């Protein structure tokens, strides 16, 4: 007898949508078939024509840093993930280094004690001193290494090339925050000399050319090494074109963008001020439209939340001096609803596109597929049931992350997850958390050689 059968749904894959029922046994998908062909189960759930996606994989989320647990931690961050239809996170380094085997083990231990959903890890921030640990970190199941081309974690060209060469030998990924330090430094100094402390000054200090220069440079460094280069949080049409050309030329490069770059532009900063301060900053409407086009075309591989909350106090100080405000937004719980409402329901994406950018592609890029990101017999039973027609207004008091605010406050979104299932267990239903801390497990990355 199976543990659970999900009946009456439309199963979404990147290749199409099929009406089928799912049988789950011992946390795995045991069968995909018509109801009459499935065995009996201990429990049956009728989802009544709703869409069943693989659980979303958020491949860039700042959930836990021991210095900043007042902002977020594994428990609250993964509560928000579960409520938002995310069943796997890849936790990204924030400030405290995760760059040697002991620190990897420490973060895994905290995650397995507190997390409601499964997780993997990025290592970083990489530099010339910690690159020696790459082989052992890969053996522990962490194969993604974060590096910066700008402050505060900037590495020079020689060091970045060394990191790429080392990671390539061990079939890992170099995950780069790509903004040009020289451009940012020059413009920031100029703006400060002019007395600019207003919110838009931050945007003006990091224009399109900063991303364009950095993306071009890191592609040129990565190409001869053969490393898998991943560009974090792409924001510009120029960066998109460079990645499109690099892919055409056979460079192993992938990229992501984030919901806030698909909803907001720098013009909203005048009204929302420091609450929309993020790095890289918001760009123009033309850039926003290009990102949507890049997603649909597949040039942009995935969407990630880049969940990086700060408190209200850490944001409010930016009204007086934007340079002092925290640069980051909460977004893990609203990521999927935004992609449904602004993407699928507005014709910018198909359900199949959405399944690719939030489920299958992130799992494949980071070595978690087919255990994660797929509805296949033998895969983990990570599922998100979605009502494409459900309308809800975003209210911070109904969300589960710790900081108590959201940049999407008051926005009416159409299309919400109604049930999240992680390894066969219902962990969230209609916005309510039913899962428990400590259920989530570390999932090692298995990269292809």
PDB file of N, CA, C and O in Angstrom, residues 88-160:
ATOM      1  N   UNK A  88      13.147  22.894  -1.925  1.00  0.00           N
ATOM      2  CA  UNK A  88      14.603  22.773  -1.794  1.00  0.00           C
ATOM      3  C   UNK A  88      15.208  24.164  -1.916  1.00  0.00           C
ATOM      4  O   UNK A  88      14.865  24.910  -2.839  1.00  0.00           O
ATOM      5  N   UNK A  89      16.094  24.505  -0.986  1.00  0.00           N
ATOM      6  CA  UNK A  89      16.843  25.742  -1.113  1.00  0.00           C
ATOM      7  C   UNK A  89      18.330  25.410  -1.251  1.00  0.00           C
ATOM      8  O   UNK A  89      18.790  24.386  -0.758  1.00  0.00           O
ATOM      9  N   UNK A  90      19.048  26.282  -1.954  1.00  0.00           N
ATOM     10  CA  UNK A  90      20.506  26.225  -1.925  1.00  0.00           C
ATOM     11  C   UNK A  90      20.956  27.481  -1.206  1.00  0.00           C
ATOM     12  O   UNK A  90      20.840  28.587  -1.725  1.00  0.00           O
ATOM     13  N   UNK A  91      21.413  27.294   0.018  1.00  0.00           N
ATOM     14  CA  UNK A  91      21.705  28.392   0.925  1.00  0.00           C
ATOM     15  C   UNK A  91      22.998  29.081   0.502  1.00  0.00           C
ATOM     16  O   UNK A  91      24.034  28.443   0.335  1.00  0.00           O
ATOM     17  N   UNK A  92      22.904  30.396   0.325  1.00  0.00           N
ATOM     18  CA  UNK A  92      24.036  31.187  -0.153  1.00  0.00           C
ATOM     19  C   UNK A  92      24.734  31.904   0.990  1.00  0.00           C
ATOM     20  O   UNK A  92      24.086  32.427   1.891  1.00  0.00           O
ATOM     21  N   UNK A  93      26.048  31.939   0.918  1.00  0.00           N
ATOM     22  CA  UNK A  93      26.850  32.649   1.899  1.00  0.00           C
ATOM     23  C   UNK A  93      26.443  34.118   1.929  1.00  0.00           C
ATOM     24  O   UNK A  93      26.201  34.731   0.878  1.00  0.00           O
ATOM     25  N   UNK A  94      26.387  34.705   3.131  1.00  0.00           N
ATOM     26  CA  UNK A  94      26.084  36.127   3.265  1.00  0.00           C
ATOM     27  C   UNK A  94      27.346  36.893   3.667  1.00  0.00           C
ATOM     28  O   UNK A  94      27.917  37.630   2.878  1.00  0.00           O
ATOM     29  N   UNK A  95      27.815  36.696   4.885  1.00  0.00           N
ATOM     30  CA  UNK A  95      29.043  37.348   5.328  1.00  0.00           C
ATOM     31  C   UNK A  95      30.001  36.361   5.987  1.00  0.00           C
ATOM     32  O   UNK A  95      31.184  36.338   5.669  1.00  0.00           O
ATOM     33  N   UNK A  96      29.477  35.562   6.909  1.00  0.00           N
ATOM     34  CA  UNK A  96      30.347  34.585   7.573  1.00  0.00           C
ATOM     35  C   UNK A  96      30.845  33.568   6.557  1.00  0.00           C
ATOM     36  O   UNK A  96      30.037  32.955   5.850  1.00  0.00           O
ATOM     37  N   UNK A  97      32.164  33.362   6.450  1.00  0.00           N
ATOM     38  CA  UNK A  97      32.696  32.463   5.419  1.00  0.00           C
ATOM     39  C   UNK A  97      32.204  31.025   5.589  1.00  0.00           C
ATOM     40  O   UNK A  97      32.058  30.522   6.707  1.00  0.00           O
ATOM     41  N   UNK A  98      31.935  30.393   4.467  1.00  0.00           N
ATOM     42  CA  UNK A  98      31.649  28.951   4.426  1.00  0.00           C
ATOM     43  C   UNK A  98      32.630  28.401   3.399  1.00  0.00           C
ATOM     44  O   UNK A  98      32.275  28.110   2.259  1.00  0.00           O
ATOM     45  N   UNK A  99      33.885  28.309   3.799  1.00  0.00           N
ATOM     46  CA  UNK A  99      34.957  28.118   2.828  1.00  0.00           C
ATOM     47  C   UNK A  99      35.978  27.058   3.210  1.00  0.00           C
ATOM     48  O   UNK A  99      37.058  26.990   2.633  1.00  0.00           O
ATOM     49  N   UNK A 100      35.618  26.221   4.198  1.00  0.00           N
ATOM     50  CA  UNK A 100      36.475  25.076   4.507  1.00  0.00           C
ATOM     51  C   UNK A 100      35.583  23.937   4.998  1.00  0.00           C
ATOM     52  O   UNK A 100      34.398  24.148   5.296  1.00  0.00           O
ATOM     53  N   UNK A 101      36.105  22.734   5.084  1.00  0.00           N
ATOM     54  CA  UNK A 101      35.262  21.582   5.435  1.00  0.00           C
ATOM     55  C   UNK A 101      34.546  21.720   6.778  1.00  0.00           C
ATOM     56  O   UNK A 101      33.376  21.321   6.902  1.00  0.00           O
ATOM     57  N   UNK A 102      35.210  22.278   7.775  1.00  0.00           N
ATOM     58  CA  UNK A 102      34.570  22.407   9.089  1.00  0.00           C
ATOM     59  C   UNK A 102      33.358  23.332   9.024  1.00  0.00           C
ATOM     60  O   UNK A 102      32.314  23.047   9.628  1.00  0.00           O
ATOM     61  N   UNK A 103      33.496  24.417   8.292  1.00  0.00           N
ATOM     62  CA  UNK A 103      32.378  25.363   8.193  1.00  0.00           C
ATOM     63  C   UNK A 103      31.230  24.780   7.378  1.00  0.00           C
ATOM     64  O   UNK A 103      30.060  25.065   7.660  1.00  0.00           O
ATOM     65  N   UNK A 104      31.547  23.976   6.391  1.00  0.00           N
ATOM     66  CA  UNK A 104      30.489  23.268   5.648  1.00  0.00           C
ATOM     67  C   UNK A 104      29.724  22.348   6.589  1.00  0.00           C
ATOM     68  O   UNK A 104      28.480  22.345   6.632  1.00  0.00           O
ATOM     69  N   UNK A 105      30.463  21.556   7.361  1.00  0.00           N
ATOM     70  CA  UNK A 105      29.815  20.607   8.293  1.00  0.00           C
ATOM     71  C   UNK A 105      28.979  21.342   9.327  1.00  0.00           C
ATOM     72  O   UNK A 105      27.885  20.892   9.701  1.00  0.00           O
ATOM     73  N   UNK A 106      29.472  22.477   9.829  1.00  0.00           N
ATOM     74  CA  UNK A 106      28.733  23.245  10.827  1.00  0.00           C
ATOM     75  C   UNK A 106      27.394  23.732  10.265  1.00  0.00           C
ATOM     76  O   UNK A 106      26.356  23.635  10.923  1.00  0.00           O
ATOM     77  N   UNK A 107      27.417  24.251   9.034  1.00  0.00           N
ATOM     78  CA  UNK A 107      26.166  24.768   8.463  1.00  0.00           C
ATOM     79  C   UNK A 107      25.195  23.632   8.163  1.00  0.00           C
ATOM     80  O   UNK A 107      23.981  23.773   8.373  1.00  0.00           O
ATOM     81  N   UNK A 108      25.701  22.500   7.696  1.00  0.00           N
ATOM     82  CA  UNK A 108      24.829  21.345   7.463  1.00  0.00           C
ATOM     83  C   UNK A 108      24.151  20.929   8.762  1.00  0.00           C
ATOM     84  O   UNK A 108      22.942  20.651   8.792  1.00  0.00           O
ATOM     85  N   UNK A 109      24.915  20.895   9.854  1.00  0.00           N
ATOM     86  CA  UNK A 109      24.356  20.465  11.143  1.00  0.00           C
ATOM     87  C   UNK A 109      23.236  21.405  11.594  1.00  0.00           C
ATOM     88  O   UNK A 109      22.179  20.948  12.054  1.00  0.00           O
ATOM     89  N   UNK A 110      23.450  22.716  11.462  1.00  0.00           N
ATOM     90  CA  UNK A 110      22.409  23.671  11.851  1.00  0.00           C
ATOM     91  C   UNK A 110      21.175  23.496  10.960  1.00  0.00           C
ATOM     92  O   UNK A 110      20.039  23.474  11.438  1.00  0.00           O
ATOM     93  N   UNK A 111      21.404  23.347   9.663  1.00  0.00           N
ATOM     94  CA  UNK A 111      20.284  23.178   8.744  1.00  0.00           C
ATOM     95  C   UNK A 111      19.464  21.946   9.035  1.00  0.00           C
ATOM     96  O   UNK A 111      18.224  21.987   9.023  1.00  0.00           O
ATOM     97  N   UNK A 112      20.132  20.829   9.310  1.00  0.00           N
ATOM     98  CA  UNK A 112      19.388  19.584   9.568  1.00  0.00           C
ATOM     99  C   UNK A 112      18.684  19.614  10.919  1.00  0.00           C
ATOM    100  O   UNK A 112      17.751  18.848  11.138  1.00  0.00           O
ATOM    101  N   UNK A 113      19.090  20.502  11.784  1.00  0.00           N
ATOM    102  CA  UNK A 113      18.404  20.650  13.070  1.00  0.00           C
ATOM    103  C   UNK A 113      17.178  21.551  12.957  1.00  0.00           C
ATOM    104  O   UNK A 113      16.192  21.362  13.690  1.00  0.00           O
ATOM    105  N   UNK A 114      17.215  22.514  12.028  1.00  0.00           N
ATOM    106  CA  UNK A 114      16.178  23.542  12.008  1.00  0.00           C
ATOM    107  C   UNK A 114      15.299  23.560  10.768  1.00  0.00           C
ATOM    108  O   UNK A 114      14.170  24.052  10.819  1.00  0.00           O
ATOM    109  N   UNK A 115      15.777  23.066   9.636  1.00  0.00           N
ATOM    110  CA  UNK A 115      15.084  23.298   8.371  1.00  0.00           C
ATOM    111  C   UNK A 115      13.830  22.452   8.219  1.00  0.00           C
ATOM    112  O   UNK A 115      13.802  21.277   8.605  1.00  0.00           O
ATOM    113  N   UNK A 116      12.813  23.049   7.606  1.00  0.00           N
ATOM    114  CA  UNK A 116      11.572  22.326   7.306  1.00  0.00           C
ATOM    115  C   UNK A 116      11.624  21.641   5.948  1.00  0.00           C
ATOM    116  O   UNK A 116      10.830  20.738   5.679  1.00  0.00           O
ATOM    117  N   UNK A 117      12.495  22.112   5.065  1.00  0.00           N
ATOM    118  CA  UNK A 117      12.609  21.529   3.728  1.00  0.00           C
ATOM    119  C   UNK A 117      14.074  21.192   3.470  1.00  0.00           C
ATOM    120  O   UNK A 117      14.975  21.618   4.191  1.00  0.00           O
ATOM    121  N   UNK A 118      14.314  20.432   2.414  1.00  0.00           N
ATOM    122  CA  UNK A 118      15.673  20.021   2.103  1.00  0.00           C
ATOM    123  C   UNK A 118      16.505  21.194   1.591  1.00  0.00           C
ATOM    124  O   UNK A 118      15.977  22.180   1.077  1.00  0.00           O
ATOM    125  N   UNK A 119      17.820  21.046   1.718  1.00  0.00           N
ATOM    126  CA  UNK A 119      18.690  22.158   1.353  1.00  0.00           C
ATOM    127  C   UNK A 119      20.034  21.642   0.862  1.00  0.00           C
ATOM    128  O   UNK A 119      20.468  20.536   1.170  1.00  0.00           O
ATOM    129  N   UNK A 120      20.682  22.468   0.074  1.00  0.00           N
ATOM    130  CA  UNK A 120      22.068  22.275  -0.294  1.00  0.00           C
ATOM    131  C   UNK A 120      22.794  23.575   0.023  1.00  0.00           C
ATOM    132  O   UNK A 120      22.188  24.516   0.555  1.00  0.00           O
ATOM    133  N   UNK A 121      24.080  23.666  -0.289  1.00  0.00           N
ATOM    134  CA  UNK A 121      24.874  24.829   0.085  1.00  0.00           C
ATOM    135  C   UNK A 121      25.762  25.303  -1.052  1.00  0.00           C
ATOM    136  O   UNK A 121      26.246  24.510  -1.857  1.00  0.00           O
ATOM    137  N   UNK A 122      25.997  26.620  -1.086  1.00  0.00           N
ATOM    138  CA  UNK A 122      27.082  27.215  -1.846  1.00  0.00           C
ATOM    139  C   UNK A 122      28.243  27.466  -0.886  1.00  0.00           C
ATOM    140  O   UNK A 122      28.021  27.823   0.279  1.00  0.00           O
ATOM    141  N   UNK A 123      29.460  27.337  -1.362  1.00  0.00           N
ATOM    142  CA  UNK A 123      30.648  27.704  -0.590  1.00  0.00           C
ATOM    143  C   UNK A 123      31.093  29.105  -0.976  1.00  0.00           C
ATOM    144  O   UNK A 123      30.836  29.573  -2.083  1.00  0.00           O
ATOM    145  N   UNK A 124      31.791  29.772  -0.065  1.00  0.00           N
ATOM    146  CA  UNK A 124      32.317  31.106  -0.359  1.00  0.00           C
ATOM    147  C   UNK A 124      32.609  31.859   0.923  1.00  0.00           C
ATOM    148  O   UNK A 124      32.401  31.319   2.010  1.00  0.00           O
ATOM    149  N   UNK A 125      33.071  33.105   0.846  1.00  0.00           N
ATOM    150  CA  UNK A 125      33.443  33.740  -0.410  1.00  0.00           C
ATOM    151  C   UNK A 125      34.849  33.283  -0.789  1.00  0.00           C
ATOM    152  O   UNK A 125      35.742  33.274   0.046  1.00  0.00           O
ATOM    153  N   UNK A 126      35.077  32.983  -2.050  1.00  0.00           N
ATOM    154  CA  UNK A 126      36.329  32.384  -2.460  1.00  0.00           C
ATOM    155  C   UNK A 126      37.417  33.440  -2.658  1.00  0.00           C
ATOM    156  O   UNK A 126      37.154  34.541  -3.124  1.00  0.00           O
ATOM    157  N   UNK A 127      38.652  33.047  -2.284  1.00  0.00           N
ATOM    158  CA  UNK A 127      39.809  33.916  -2.438  1.00  0.00           C
ATOM    159  C   UNK A 127      41.068  33.061  -2.573  1.00  0.00           C
ATOM    160  O   UNK A 127      40.976  31.818  -2.632  1.00  0.00           O
ATOM    161  N   UNK A 128      42.220  33.715  -2.602  1.00  0.00           N
ATOM    162  CA  UNK A 128      43.457  32.971  -2.828  1.00  0.00           C
ATOM    163  C   UNK A 128      43.867  32.113  -1.640  1.00  0.00           C
ATOM    164  O   UNK A 128      44.688  31.208  -1.771  1.00  0.00           O
ATOM    165  N   UNK A 129      43.285  32.353  -0.462  1.00  0.00           N
ATOM    166  CA  UNK A 129      43.650  31.581   0.722  1.00  0.00           C
ATOM    167  C   UNK A 129      42.803  30.327   0.900  1.00  0.00           C
ATOM    168  O   UNK A 129      43.273  29.319   1.423  1.00  0.00           O
ATOM    169  N   UNK A 130      41.526  30.372   0.476  1.00  0.00           N
ATOM    170  CA  UNK A 130      40.660  29.214   0.724  1.00  0.00           C
ATOM    171  C   UNK A 130      40.474  28.313  -0.488  1.00  0.00           C
ATOM    172  O   UNK A 130      39.834  27.270  -0.392  1.00  0.00           O
ATOM    173  N   UNK A 131      41.037  28.690  -1.640  1.00  0.00           N
ATOM    174  CA  UNK A 131      40.856  27.880  -2.848  1.00  0.00           C
ATOM    175  C   UNK A 131      41.451  26.482  -2.666  1.00  0.00           C
ATOM    176  O   UNK A 131      41.012  25.521  -3.312  1.00  0.00           O
ATOM    177  N   UNK A 132      42.396  26.325  -1.755  1.00  0.00           N
ATOM    178  CA  UNK A 132      43.008  25.017  -1.503  1.00  0.00           C
ATOM    179  C   UNK A 132      41.994  23.984  -1.000  1.00  0.00           C
ATOM    180  O   UNK A 132      42.222  22.767  -1.112  1.00  0.00           O
ATOM    181  N   UNK A 133      40.872  24.469  -0.442  1.00  0.00           N
ATOM    182  CA  UNK A 133      39.891  23.558   0.139  1.00  0.00           C
ATOM    183  C   UNK A 133      38.880  23.031  -0.877  1.00  0.00           C
ATOM    184  O   UNK A 133      38.022  22.220  -0.539  1.00  0.00           O
ATOM    185  N   UNK A 134      38.952  23.490  -2.115  1.00  0.00           N
ATOM    186  CA  UNK A 134      37.958  23.097  -3.122  1.00  0.00           C
ATOM    187  C   UNK A 134      37.778  21.581  -3.220  1.00  0.00           C
ATOM    188  O   UNK A 134      36.638  21.090  -3.170  1.00  0.00           O
ATOM    189  N   UNK A 135      38.835  20.784  -3.349  1.00  0.00           N
ATOM    190  CA  UNK A 135      38.617  19.331  -3.506  1.00  0.00           C
ATOM    191  C   UNK A 135      37.852  18.705  -2.350  1.00  0.00           C
ATOM    192  O   UNK A 135      36.933  17.902  -2.566  1.00  0.00           O
ATOM    193  N   UNK A 136      38.200  19.091  -1.123  1.00  0.00           N
ATOM    194  CA  UNK A 136      37.532  18.478   0.027  1.00  0.00           C
ATOM    195  C   UNK A 136      36.099  18.967   0.174  1.00  0.00           C
ATOM    196  O   UNK A 136      35.205  18.199   0.563  1.00  0.00           O
ATOM    197  N   UNK A 137      35.866  20.227  -0.148  1.00  0.00           N
ATOM    198  CA  UNK A 137      34.498  20.751  -0.101  1.00  0.00           C
ATOM    199  C   UNK A 137      33.625  20.016  -1.115  1.00  0.00           C
ATOM    200  O   UNK A 137      32.472  19.656  -0.824  1.00  0.00           O
ATOM    201  N   UNK A 138      34.142  19.777  -2.315  1.00  0.00           N
ATOM    202  CA  UNK A 138      33.392  19.023  -3.325  1.00  0.00           C
ATOM    203  C   UNK A 138      33.073  17.626  -2.821  1.00  0.00           C
ATOM    204  O   UNK A 138      31.967  17.110  -3.021  1.00  0.00           O
ATOM    205  N   UNK A 139      34.028  17.002  -2.147  1.00  0.00           N
ATOM    206  CA  UNK A 139      33.775  15.643  -1.613  1.00  0.00           C
ATOM    207  C   UNK A 139      32.661  15.649  -0.585  1.00  0.00           C
ATOM    208  O   UNK A 139      31.980  14.635  -0.388  1.00  0.00           O
ATOM    209  N   UNK A 140      32.450  16.769   0.073  1.00  0.00           N
ATOM    210  CA  UNK A 140      31.361  16.876   1.053  1.00  0.00           C
ATOM    211  C   UNK A 140      30.009  17.155   0.404  1.00  0.00           C
ATOM    212  O   UNK A 140      28.994  17.230   1.095  1.00  0.00           O
ATOM    213  N   UNK A 141      30.000  17.313  -0.929  1.00  0.00           N
ATOM    214  CA  UNK A 141      28.737  17.491  -1.629  1.00  0.00           C
ATOM    215  C   UNK A 141      28.396  18.925  -1.952  1.00  0.00           C
ATOM    216  O   UNK A 141      27.266  19.228  -2.354  1.00  0.00           O
ATOM    217  N   UNK A 142      29.359  19.836  -1.805  1.00  0.00           N
ATOM    218  CA  UNK A 142      29.155  21.249  -2.141  1.00  0.00           C
ATOM    219  C   UNK A 142      30.072  21.574  -3.311  1.00  0.00           C
ATOM    220  O   UNK A 142      31.296  21.571  -3.175  1.00  0.00           O
ATOM    221  N   UNK A 143      29.481  21.863  -4.475  1.00  0.00           N
ATOM    222  CA  UNK A 143      30.277  22.032  -5.695  1.00  0.00           C
ATOM    223  C   UNK A 143      30.098  23.396  -6.338  1.00  0.00           C
ATOM    224  O   UNK A 143      30.534  23.616  -7.455  1.00  0.00           O
ATOM    225  N   UNK A 144      29.466  24.332  -5.625  1.00  0.00           N
ATOM    226  CA  UNK A 144      29.263  25.685  -6.135  1.00  0.00           C
ATOM    227  C   UNK A 144      30.034  26.659  -5.262  1.00  0.00           C
ATOM    228  O   UNK A 144      29.881  26.660  -4.035  1.00  0.00           O
ATOM    229  N   UNK A 145      30.848  27.503  -5.908  1.00  0.00           N
ATOM    230  CA  UNK A 145      31.770  28.376  -5.196  1.00  0.00           C
ATOM    231  C   UNK A 145      31.531  29.827  -5.592  1.00  0.00           C
ATOM    232  O   UNK A 145      31.672  30.191  -6.760  1.00  0.00           O
ATOM    233  N   UNK A 146      31.179  30.669  -4.616  1.00  0.00           N
ATOM    234  CA  UNK A 146      30.814  32.062  -4.875  1.00  0.00           C
ATOM    235  C   UNK A 146      32.046  32.960  -4.875  1.00  0.00           C
ATOM    236  O   UNK A 146      32.905  32.863  -3.990  1.00  0.00           O
ATOM    237  N   UNK A 147      32.114  33.854  -5.866  1.00  0.00           N
ATOM    238  CA  UNK A 147      33.190  34.837  -5.952  1.00  0.00           C
ATOM    239  C   UNK A 147      32.604  36.162  -6.416  1.00  0.00           C
ATOM    240  O   UNK A 147      31.538  36.206  -7.048  1.00  0.00           O
ATOM    241  N   UNK A 148      33.300  37.246  -6.126  1.00  0.00           N
ATOM    242  CA  UNK A 148      32.855  38.597  -6.440  1.00  0.00           C
ATOM    243  C   UNK A 148      33.881  39.315  -7.313  1.00  0.00           C
ATOM    244  O   UNK A 148      35.087  39.140  -7.135  1.00  0.00           O
ATOM    245  N   UNK A 149      33.382  40.161  -8.207  1.00  0.00           N
ATOM    246  CA  UNK A 149      34.255  41.055  -8.973  1.00  0.00           C
ATOM    247  C   UNK A 149      34.243  42.467  -8.392  1.00  0.00           C
ATOM    248  O   UNK A 149      34.834  43.376  -8.976  1.00  0.00           O
ATOM    249  N   UNK A 150      33.540  42.662  -7.274  1.00  0.00           N
ATOM    250  CA  UNK A 150      33.450  43.986  -6.658  1.00  0.00           C
ATOM    251  C   UNK A 150      33.481  43.832  -5.140  1.00  0.00           C
ATOM    252  O   UNK A 150      33.344  42.727  -4.605  1.00  0.00           O
ATOM    253  N   UNK A 151      33.674  44.967  -4.471  1.00  0.00           N
ATOM    254  CA  UNK A 151      33.692  44.974  -3.010  1.00  0.00           C
ATOM    255  C   UNK A 151      32.336  44.490  -2.467  1.00  0.00           C
ATOM    256  O   UNK A 151      31.312  44.620  -3.137  1.00  0.00           O
ATOM    257  N   UNK A 152      32.303  43.897  -1.266  1.00  0.00           N
ATOM    258  CA  UNK A 152      33.403  43.801  -0.310  1.00  0.00           C
ATOM    259  C   UNK A 152      34.240  42.518  -0.414  1.00  0.00           C
ATOM    260  O   UNK A 152      35.152  42.332   0.385  1.00  0.00           O
ATOM    261  N   UNK A 153      33.932  41.641  -1.340  1.00  0.00           N
ATOM    262  CA  UNK A 153      34.624  40.352  -1.417  1.00  0.00           C
ATOM    263  C   UNK A 153      35.377  40.187  -2.736  1.00  0.00           C
ATOM    264  O   UNK A 153      35.640  39.069  -3.165  1.00  0.00           O
ATOM    265  N   UNK A 154      35.713  41.299  -3.369  1.00  0.00           N
ATOM    266  CA  UNK A 154      36.344  41.263  -4.685  1.00  0.00           C
ATOM    267  C   UNK A 154      37.653  40.474  -4.671  1.00  0.00           C
ATOM    268  O   UNK A 154      38.454  40.590  -3.760  1.00  0.00           O
ATOM    269  N   UNK A 155      37.830  39.666  -5.725  1.00  0.00           N
ATOM    270  CA  UNK A 155      39.115  39.013  -5.964  1.00  0.00           C
ATOM    271  C   UNK A 155      39.667  39.541  -7.285  1.00  0.00           C
ATOM    272  O   UNK A 155      38.917  39.896  -8.196  1.00  0.00           O
ATOM    273  N   UNK A 156      40.989  39.614  -7.379  1.00  0.00           N
ATOM    274  CA  UNK A 156      41.585  40.137  -8.600  1.00  0.00           C
ATOM    275  C   UNK A 156      41.545  39.095  -9.711  1.00  0.00           C
ATOM    276  O   UNK A 156      41.164  37.936  -9.502  1.00  0.00           O
ATOM    277  N   UNK A 157      41.934  39.518 -10.904  1.00  0.00           N
ATOM    278  CA  UNK A 157      41.842  38.667 -12.088  1.00  0.00           C
ATOM    279  C   UNK A 157      42.647  37.386 -11.929  1.00  0.00           C
ATOM    280  O   UNK A 157      42.187  36.290 -12.271  1.00  0.00           O
ATOM    281  N   UNK A 158      43.841  37.494 -11.395  1.00  0.00           N
ATOM    282  CA  UNK A 158      44.701  36.322 -11.220  1.00  0.00           C
ATOM    283  C   UNK A 158      44.047  35.309 -10.291  1.00  0.00           C
ATOM    284  O   UNK A 158      44.046  34.097 -10.566  1.00  0.00           O
ATOM    285  N   UNK A 159      43.504  35.799  -9.194  1.00  0.00           N
ATOM    286  CA  UNK A 159      42.871  34.894  -8.218  1.00  0.00           C
ATOM    287  C   UNK A 159      41.611  34.269  -8.787  1.00  0.00           C
ATOM    288  O   UNK A 159      41.359  33.067  -8.594  1.00  0.00           O
ATOM    289  N   UNK A 160      40.806  35.058  -9.495  1.00  0.00           N
ATOM    290  CA  UNK A 160      39.582  34.509 -10.082  1.00  0.00           C
ATOM    291  C   UNK A 160      39.913  33.425 -11.099  1.00  0.00           C
ATOM    292  O   UNK A 160      39.246  32.378 -11.145  1.00  0.00           O
TER     293      UNK A 160
END
